[in-house]
Coordinates of C-alpha atoms and ligand atoms in Angstrom, one line a residue:
X207 CA 86.6 128.8 71.1
X208 CA 85.5 124.7 70.8
X209 CA 89.2 123.6 70.8
X210 CA 91.1 120.7 71.9
X211 CA 92.2 122.4 75.7
X212 CA 88.5 123.6 75.8
X213 CA 87.3 119.6 75.7
X214 CA 89.9 118.5 77.5
X215 CA 89.4 121.4 80.8
X216 CA 85.4 120.3 79.7
X217 CA 86.8 116.4 80.7
X218 CA 88.4 117.8 83.6
X219 CA 85.7 119.8 85.7
X220 CA 83.0 117.2 84.9
X221 CA 85.4 114.3 86.2
X222 CA 85.9 116.4 89.6
X223 CA 82.4 116.9 89.8
X224 CA 81.4 113.3 89.7
X225 CA 84.0 111.9 91.9
X226 CA 83.4 114.7 94.6
X227 CA 79.9 114.1 94.7
X228 CA 80.6 110.2 94.0
X229 CA 82.7 110.7 97.6
X230 CA 79.7 112.1 98.9
X231 CA 77.8 109.6 98.0
X232 CA 79.4 106.9 99.2
X233 CA 80.3 108.9 102.8
X234 CA 76.6 109.3 103.1
X235 CA 75.3 105.9 102.5
X236 CA 77.3 105.0 105.4
X237 CA 76.0 105.5 108.6
X238 CA 75.9 102.8 111.3
X239 CA 73.7 102.5 114.0
X240 CA 76.5 100.2 115.6
X241 CA 79.3 101.8 116.8
X242 CA 82.9 101.0 117.3
X243 CA 83.3 100.5 121.4
X244 CA 85.7 102.8 121.9
X245 CA 83.2 105.7 120.7
X246 CA 80.5 104.0 122.7
X247 CA 79.9 107.0 125.0
X248 CA 80.7 110.4 122.6
X249 CA 77.2 110.3 122.1
X250 CA 73.9 109.1 123.4
X251 CA 70.9 107.6 121.6
X252 CA 69.4 111.3 121.4
X253 CA 72.7 113.5 120.9
X254 CA 73.2 110.6 118.4
X255 CA 69.9 111.4 115.8
X256 CA 70.7 115.0 116.0
X257 CA 74.7 114.1 114.6
X258 CA 72.9 112.3 111.6
X259 CA 70.5 114.9 111.4
X260 CA 73.6 117.4 111.2
X261 CA 75.1 115.5 108.8
X262 CA 72.5 115.3 106.4
X263 CA 72.0 119.1 106.3
X264 CA 75.1 119.7 105.5
X265 CA 75.1 117.2 102.4
X266 CA 72.5 118.4 100.5
X267 CA 73.7 121.4 100.9
X268 CA 76.6 120.9 99.9
X269 CA 75.5 118.8 97.0
X270 CA 73.3 121.6 96.6
X271 CA 76.2 124.5 96.5
X272 CA 78.6 121.9 95.0
X273 CA 76.2 121.9 91.8
X274 CA 75.6 125.5 91.3
X275 CA 79.4 126.0 91.5
X276 CA 79.3 123.7 89.0
X277 CA 77.0 124.8 86.4
X278 CA 78.3 128.6 87.0
X279 CA 81.8 127.2 86.0
X280 CA 80.4 125.3 82.8
X281 CA 78.1 128.3 82.0
X282 CA 81.0 130.1 81.4
X283 CA 83.6 127.9 80.0
X284 CA 80.5 127.4 77.2
X285 CA 79.7 130.7 76.3
X286 CA 83.2 132.2 76.8
X287 CA 82.8 134.1 80.4
X288 CA 86.1 134.8 80.7
X289 CA 86.8 136.6 77.6
X290 CA 83.4 138.6 78.1
X291 CA 84.5 139.8 81.3
X292 CA 88.5 140.4 79.8
X293 CA 86.5 142.3 76.8
X294 CA 84.9 145.0 80.1
X295 CA 88.4 144.8 82.2
X296 CA 90.1 146.0 79.0
X297 CA 86.5 148.6 78.1
X298 CA 87.8 149.9 81.9
X299 CA 91.3 150.5 81.6
X300 CA 93.7 150.1 78.6
X301 CA 96.9 149.8 81.0
X302 CA 98.1 146.0 80.9
X303 CA 98.4 145.7 84.5
X304 CA 95.4 147.2 85.7
X305 CA 93.1 145.5 82.9
X306 CA 94.5 142.2 84.8
X307 CA 94.0 143.6 88.3
X308 CA 90.1 144.8 86.8
X309 CA 89.6 140.9 85.2
X310 CA 90.2 139.0 88.4
X311 CA 88.6 141.7 90.6
X312 CA 85.5 141.4 88.8
X313 CA 85.7 137.9 88.7
X314 CA 86.5 137.1 92.6
X315 CA 83.5 139.6 93.8
X316 CA 81.4 138.4 91.0
X317 CA 81.8 134.7 92.2
X318 CA 81.6 136.3 96.1
X319 CA 78.6 137.5 95.1
X320 CA 76.9 134.2 94.1
X321 CA 78.2 132.5 96.9
X322 CA 76.8 135.0 99.5
X323 CA 73.4 133.3 99.8
X324 CA 74.9 130.1 100.1
X325 CA 77.3 131.2 103.0
X326 CA 73.8 133.3 104.5
X327 CA 71.8 129.6 104.7
X328 CA 75.0 127.8 105.9
X329 CA 75.3 129.8 109.0
X330 CA 71.8 131.4 110.0
X331 CA 69.9 128.5 108.9
X332 CA 71.9 125.1 108.9
X333 CA 74.2 126.1 112.0
X334 CA 71.7 128.1 113.6
X335 CA 69.4 125.5 113.7
X336 CA 71.8 122.9 115.4
X337 CA 72.9 125.3 117.7
X338 CA 76.7 125.9 116.7
X339 CA 76.4 129.4 115.6
X340 CA 76.8 132.8 117.8
X341 CA 77.7 135.1 114.1
X342 CA 75.5 138.4 114.0
X343 CA 73.9 139.9 110.5
X344 CA 76.9 142.5 111.4
X345 CA 79.8 140.5 112.0
X346 CA 78.8 138.3 108.7
X347 CA 78.9 141.3 106.8
X348 CA 81.8 143.0 108.2
X349 CA 83.9 139.9 108.1
X350 CA 83.0 140.1 103.9
X351 CA 83.9 144.1 103.6
X352 CA 87.3 143.5 105.7
X353 CA 88.1 140.3 103.6
X354 CA 87.3 142.0 100.5
X355 CA 89.4 144.8 101.2
X356 CA 91.9 142.6 102.0
X357 CA 91.7 140.5 98.7
X358 CA 91.8 143.7 97.0
X359 CA 94.9 145.0 98.9
X360 CA 97.4 142.2 99.2
X361 CA 96.0 139.2 96.5
X362 CA 95.5 142.6 94.1
X363 CA 98.9 143.7 95.1
X364 CA 100.8 140.0 94.6
X365 CA 99.1 139.9 91.0
X366 CA 100.0 143.5 89.5
X367 CA 103.9 142.4 90.9
X368 CA 104.0 139.5 89.4
X369 CA 101.7 140.7 86.1
X370 CA 104.7 143.0 86.1
X371 CA 107.6 140.7 86.3
X372 CA 105.6 139.0 83.4
X373 CA 105.5 141.7 80.9
X374 CA 109.1 142.9 82.0
X375 CA 111.4 138.9 82.3
X376 CA 109.5 137.2 80.1
X377 CA 109.7 133.4 80.2
X378 CA 111.8 134.2 83.6
X379 CA 108.9 135.5 85.1
X380 CA 108.0 131.8 87.2
X381 CA 111.4 132.7 89.1
X382 CA 110.8 136.4 90.6
X383 CA 107.4 134.9 91.5
X384 CA 108.6 132.3 93.2
X385 CA 111.5 134.8 95.5
X386 CA 107.9 137.3 95.6
X387 CA 105.8 134.4 96.5
X388 CA 108.3 133.0 99.5
X389 CA 109.2 135.9 101.3
X390 CA 105.7 136.7 101.3
X391 CA 104.8 133.2 102.9
X392 CA 107.9 133.4 105.2
X393 CA 106.4 137.6 106.2
X394 CA 103.3 136.0 106.5
X395 CA 104.2 133.0 108.9
X396 CA 105.4 135.1 111.3
X397 CA 103.0 137.9 111.4
X398 CA 99.5 136.4 110.4
X399 CA 99.0 135.9 113.6
X400 CA 100.0 139.8 114.7
X401 CA 98.7 141.3 111.7
X402 CA 95.5 139.7 110.0
X403 CA 94.2 137.7 113.3
X404 CA 93.4 141.3 114.9
X405 CA 91.0 142.4 112.0
X406 CA 88.6 139.9 112.8
X407 CA 89.1 138.2 116.5
X408 CA 90.6 139.8 119.9
X409 CA 93.1 137.8 121.4
X410 CA 94.4 137.8 125.4
X411 CA 96.8 136.2 127.2
X412 CA 95.5 133.6 129.5
X413 CA 93.9 134.3 132.9
X414 CA 95.4 134.4 136.2
X415 CA 94.1 131.3 137.7
X416 CA 94.0 127.3 138.2
X417 CA 94.3 126.7 134.3
X418 CA 97.1 129.5 134.0
X419 CA 98.9 128.0 136.5
X420 CA 98.1 124.3 134.9
X421 CA 99.1 125.6 131.8
X422 CA 102.3 127.1 133.2
X423 CA 103.7 124.7 134.9
X424 CA 103.3 121.9 131.7
X425 CA 104.8 124.4 129.3
X426 CA 107.5 125.4 131.8
X427 CA 108.5 121.3 131.8
X428 CA 108.8 121.7 127.8
X429 CA 110.6 124.8 127.7
X430 CA 107.6 126.5 125.8
X431 CA 107.6 130.4 126.8
X432 CA 104.0 131.2 128.9
X433 CA 103.0 134.7 126.3
X434 CA 103.6 132.9 123.6
X435 CA 99.5 131.0 124.5
X436 CA 96.9 133.1 123.4
X437 CA 92.7 132.4 124.3
X438 CA 90.9 133.6 120.8
X439 CA 87.9 134.9 121.4
X440 CA 86.2 131.7 119.0
X441 CA 82.8 132.4 120.9
X442 CA 81.7 135.7 118.9
X443 CA 81.1 133.4 115.4
X444 CA 80.3 129.5 117.0
X445 CA 80.1 126.9 119.7
X446 CA 83.2 124.8 117.9
X447 CA 85.6 124.6 119.9
X448 CA 89.1 124.6 118.1
X449 CA 93.3 125.1 119.2
X450 CA 96.4 125.8 116.7
X451 CA 100.0 126.4 116.6
X452 CA 101.6 129.1 114.4
X453 CA 104.3 131.1 113.5
X454 CA 108.0 130.6 113.8
X455 CA 110.7 131.5 116.3
X456 CA 110.4 134.3 117.8
X457 CA 106.8 134.9 116.1
X458 CA 106.0 131.4 117.3
X459 CA 102.5 131.1 119.4
X460 CA 99.8 128.8 120.3
X461 CA 96.3 129.7 120.2
X462 CA 93.5 128.4 122.3
X463 CA 89.5 129.3 121.3
X464 CA 87.6 130.0 124.4
X465 CA 85.0 127.8 123.1
X466 CA 88.1 125.0 124.2
X467 CA 88.4 126.4 127.6
X468 CA 84.9 126.6 128.3
X469 CA 84.2 123.0 126.8
X470 CA 86.9 121.1 128.1
X471 CA 88.4 120.3 132.1
X472 CA 92.0 121.6 133.0
X473 CA 93.4 118.4 132.0
X474 CA 91.8 118.4 129.0
X475 CA 92.8 122.0 128.7
X476 CA 96.9 120.9 128.8
X477 CA 96.2 117.8 126.8
X478 CA 95.0 119.5 123.9
X479 CA 98.4 122.7 124.4
X480 CA 100.7 119.2 124.9
X481 CA 99.4 118.4 121.4
X482 CA 100.3 121.8 120.0
X483 CA 103.7 121.9 121.2
X484 CA 104.2 118.4 120.0
X485 CA 103.4 119.9 116.8
X486 CA 106.1 122.7 117.6
X487 CA 108.4 120.4 119.2
X488 CA 108.4 117.9 115.9
X489 CA 108.8 121.6 113.3
X490 CA 105.7 120.8 112.0
X491 CA 105.2 124.4 110.6
X492 CA 108.3 124.6 109.3
X493 CA 108.5 121.4 107.7
X494 CA 105.3 122.7 106.1
X495 CA 105.9 126.3 104.8
X496 CA 109.2 124.7 102.8
X497 CA 106.9 121.5 101.6
X498 CA 104.5 124.6 100.3
X499 CA 107.6 126.7 98.8
X500 CA 108.8 123.8 96.8
X501 CA 105.2 123.0 95.7
X502 CA 104.7 126.8 94.3
X503 CA 108.4 126.8 92.9
X504 CA 106.9 124.1 90.4
X505 CA 103.9 124.9 89.4
X506 CA 104.9 128.6 88.6
X507 CA 107.5 126.7 86.6
X508 CA 105.5 124.6 84.8
X509 CA 102.7 127.9 84.3
X510 CA 105.2 129.8 83.0
X511 CA 105.6 126.3 80.0
X512 CA 102.3 126.5 79.3
X513 CA 100.9 130.5 80.2
X514 CA 101.1 131.4 76.6
X515 CA 100.4 129.2 74.4
X516 CA 97.2 130.9 72.5
X517 CA 95.1 127.2 72.8
X518 CA 95.0 128.3 76.2
X519 CA 93.4 131.6 75.6
X520 CA 91.8 130.9 72.7
X521 CA 89.6 127.5 75.3
X522 CA 88.6 130.6 76.8
X523 CA 87.1 132.1 73.5
X524 CA 89.8 134.9 73.4
X525 CA 91.5 135.1 69.8
X526 CA 94.8 136.4 71.2
X527 CA 96.3 134.9 74.1
X528 CA 96.3 136.6 77.0
X529 CA 98.3 136.2 80.5
X530 CA 95.0 135.8 82.9
X531 CA 93.5 133.9 80.6
X532 CA 96.4 131.8 80.1
X533 CA 96.5 131.5 84.2
X534 CA 93.0 131.0 84.6
X535 CA 93.2 127.9 81.9
X536 CA 96.0 127.0 83.6
X537 CA 94.0 126.6 86.8
X538 CA 91.9 124.1 85.3
X539 CA 94.0 121.3 83.3
X540 CA 96.2 122.0 86.5
X541 CA 93.7 120.5 88.8
X542 CA 94.1 116.8 89.0
X543 CA 98.2 117.4 89.2
X544 CA 97.1 119.5 92.7
X545 CA 94.2 117.2 93.8
X546 CA 97.5 114.7 93.6
X547 CA 99.0 117.1 95.7
X548 CA 96.5 117.4 98.1
X549 CA 96.7 113.7 99.0
X550 CA 99.6 114.0 99.6
X551 CA 99.5 117.1 102.0
X552 CA 96.7 115.3 103.6
X553 CA 98.8 111.9 104.2
X554 CA 102.0 114.2 105.7
X555 CA 99.8 116.1 108.0
X556 CA 97.9 112.8 109.0
X557 CA 101.5 111.6 109.7
X558 CA 102.0 114.6 111.6
X559 CA 99.0 114.9 114.0
X560 CA 100.0 111.2 115.3
X561 CA 103.5 113.1 115.9
X562 CA 101.9 115.1 118.1
X563 CA 99.7 112.7 119.7
X564 CA 102.5 110.4 120.7
X565 CA 104.0 113.6 122.2
X566 CA 101.4 113.9 124.5
X567 CA 101.3 110.6 125.7
X568 CA 104.7 111.0 126.2
X569 CA 104.8 113.8 127.6
X570 CA 101.6 114.2 129.1
X571 CA 99.0 111.8 129.3
X572 CA 97.0 109.7 126.5
X573 CA 93.8 109.2 129.0
X574 CA 93.4 113.2 128.8
X575 CA 93.8 113.7 125.4
X576 CA 91.2 110.9 124.4
X577 CA 88.6 112.4 127.1
X578 CA 89.3 115.8 125.5
X579 CA 89.1 114.6 121.7
X580 CA 85.5 112.8 122.8
X581 CA 84.4 115.6 124.1
X582 CA 85.2 118.3 120.7
X583 CA 83.6 115.1 119.4
X584 CA 80.5 115.8 121.3
X585 CA 80.3 118.6 120.8
X586 CA 80.8 119.8 117.5
X587 CA 78.7 116.8 116.8
X588 CA 81.0 114.9 114.3
X589 CA 81.0 112.3 111.7
X590 CA 82.2 109.4 113.7
X591 CA 81.8 106.4 110.9
X592 CA 83.1 108.1 107.8
X593 CA 83.3 106.6 104.6
X594 CA 88.0 105.7 104.2
X595 CA 88.0 106.7 100.2
X596 CA 86.4 110.1 101.6
X597 CA 89.2 110.0 104.2
X598 CA 91.4 109.8 102.4
X599 CA 90.6 112.5 100.2
X600 CA 89.8 115.0 102.8
X601 CA 90.7 114.2 106.1
X602 CA 93.8 116.5 107.1
X603 CA 93.8 114.1 110.7
X604 CA 92.9 110.8 111.5
X605 CA 89.8 109.9 112.4
X606 CA 88.7 109.8 116.5
X607 CA 88.6 106.3 115.9
X608 CA 92.5 106.2 114.6
X609 CA 93.8 108.8 117.2
X610 CA 91.9 106.7 119.6
X611 CA 93.7 103.0 118.5
X612 CA 96.8 104.6 117.9
X613 CA 97.0 106.1 121.1
X614 CA 96.0 102.8 122.6
X615 CA 99.0 101.2 120.7
X616 CA 101.9 99.6 122.4
X617 CA 104.7 101.4 122.5
X618 CA 108.1 100.1 120.4
X619 CA 105.3 98.4 118.3
X620 CA 105.4 101.8 116.3
X621 CA 102.7 103.8 114.8
X622 CA 101.1 102.5 112.0
X623 CA 99.8 105.1 109.4
X624 CA 96.2 103.7 108.8
X625 CA 95.8 106.3 106.2
X626 CA 93.4 108.3 107.0
X627 CA 92.2 112.1 108.6
X628 CA 89.9 114.6 109.1
X629 CA 89.4 118.4 108.0
X630 CA 85.8 118.3 108.1
X631 CA 83.6 119.7 111.6
X632 CA 85.7 121.3 112.9
X633 CA 86.8 119.0 114.9
X634 CA 90.0 118.5 116.3
X635 CA 92.3 121.3 116.4
X636 CA 95.2 121.6 113.7
Ligands
ZN5 ZN1 97.5 118.9 115.4

């Protein structure tokens, strides 16, 4: 099993771990005591101290949890763990499609179990200590249960059909799998909010009152129907606030967290709503969906060229080529390419965020958006000074400073993208 592919897998996994730790390290070293003038009013001294501690706690946590995952995958690789699980799956059933389902079921369930103590610690120790956590143990475990059921139903269903395609169409299976994935992606982008979200959260129409009036008059002027705006009970799990736009055509909707409504003024909420309407006007969901479909097609095609290669299965400890072992080895071999694709997608996402912010500036009020963004940063204890390299790799949103500077720039000079963004501490709507 220690063939060339085995060593390539090893190099990729080690390089990925080292890169990730290096980025986290330089990011953690970047603590400036002197914030840029635009950000001086985000934290007072006490809040800033708390933010720095929150950042440190998260960094320590991510070091431990990512090192643990790294050790587990190394052990799986060195001791032929995947081939051992394959043996169990075959022992349970000899039906080829079912045994693949059992194989991935054991892996998914096992990795979820190993991850559970970490997510318990994250939610009930770290988030709790800094006053963010609102989740009860009951909600936590119910979420897990629902996640497993959904994963088994949807993930298992899709996987079964793809393995079946592989058995009946051979090398052309990628094309059928692509059609299936496309239909599924379009279906999900239309019905995710009405089918999946209600399993976890309650979504209600906006209540009557001053806020509804303000939102109503803005959305009417922007040509967005009020009955596409929902409030979700994010406060069931966390005090952190957010908002997002999802769906296509008649299924489009803007979702505001109840925590966002609690934290912001009416003007601030309208500014956030205007940002989301900006995403809708500029068709960001549609272009994201199309990009995802193209990317899936390319990945599946490349997969079809490699999956039968006996070297892949051999590297995981199996004497004969197996589709599901090939799939796992391919997933690791492909990860440098998906890393590059991820960089590109983050870059596009950051440009979309600037565009949505610009929509607020042109159709509502830039200064209200700035106040809202700052308030959310304060409440979420966001890191205001991440390392540019870390931002380049991981942020899907520009940093607060970049967004404020882009909003402040003169019209006509255009917005020069500074190449950075944020996904991290929950800030700043999608
Ligand atoms: Zn956005």
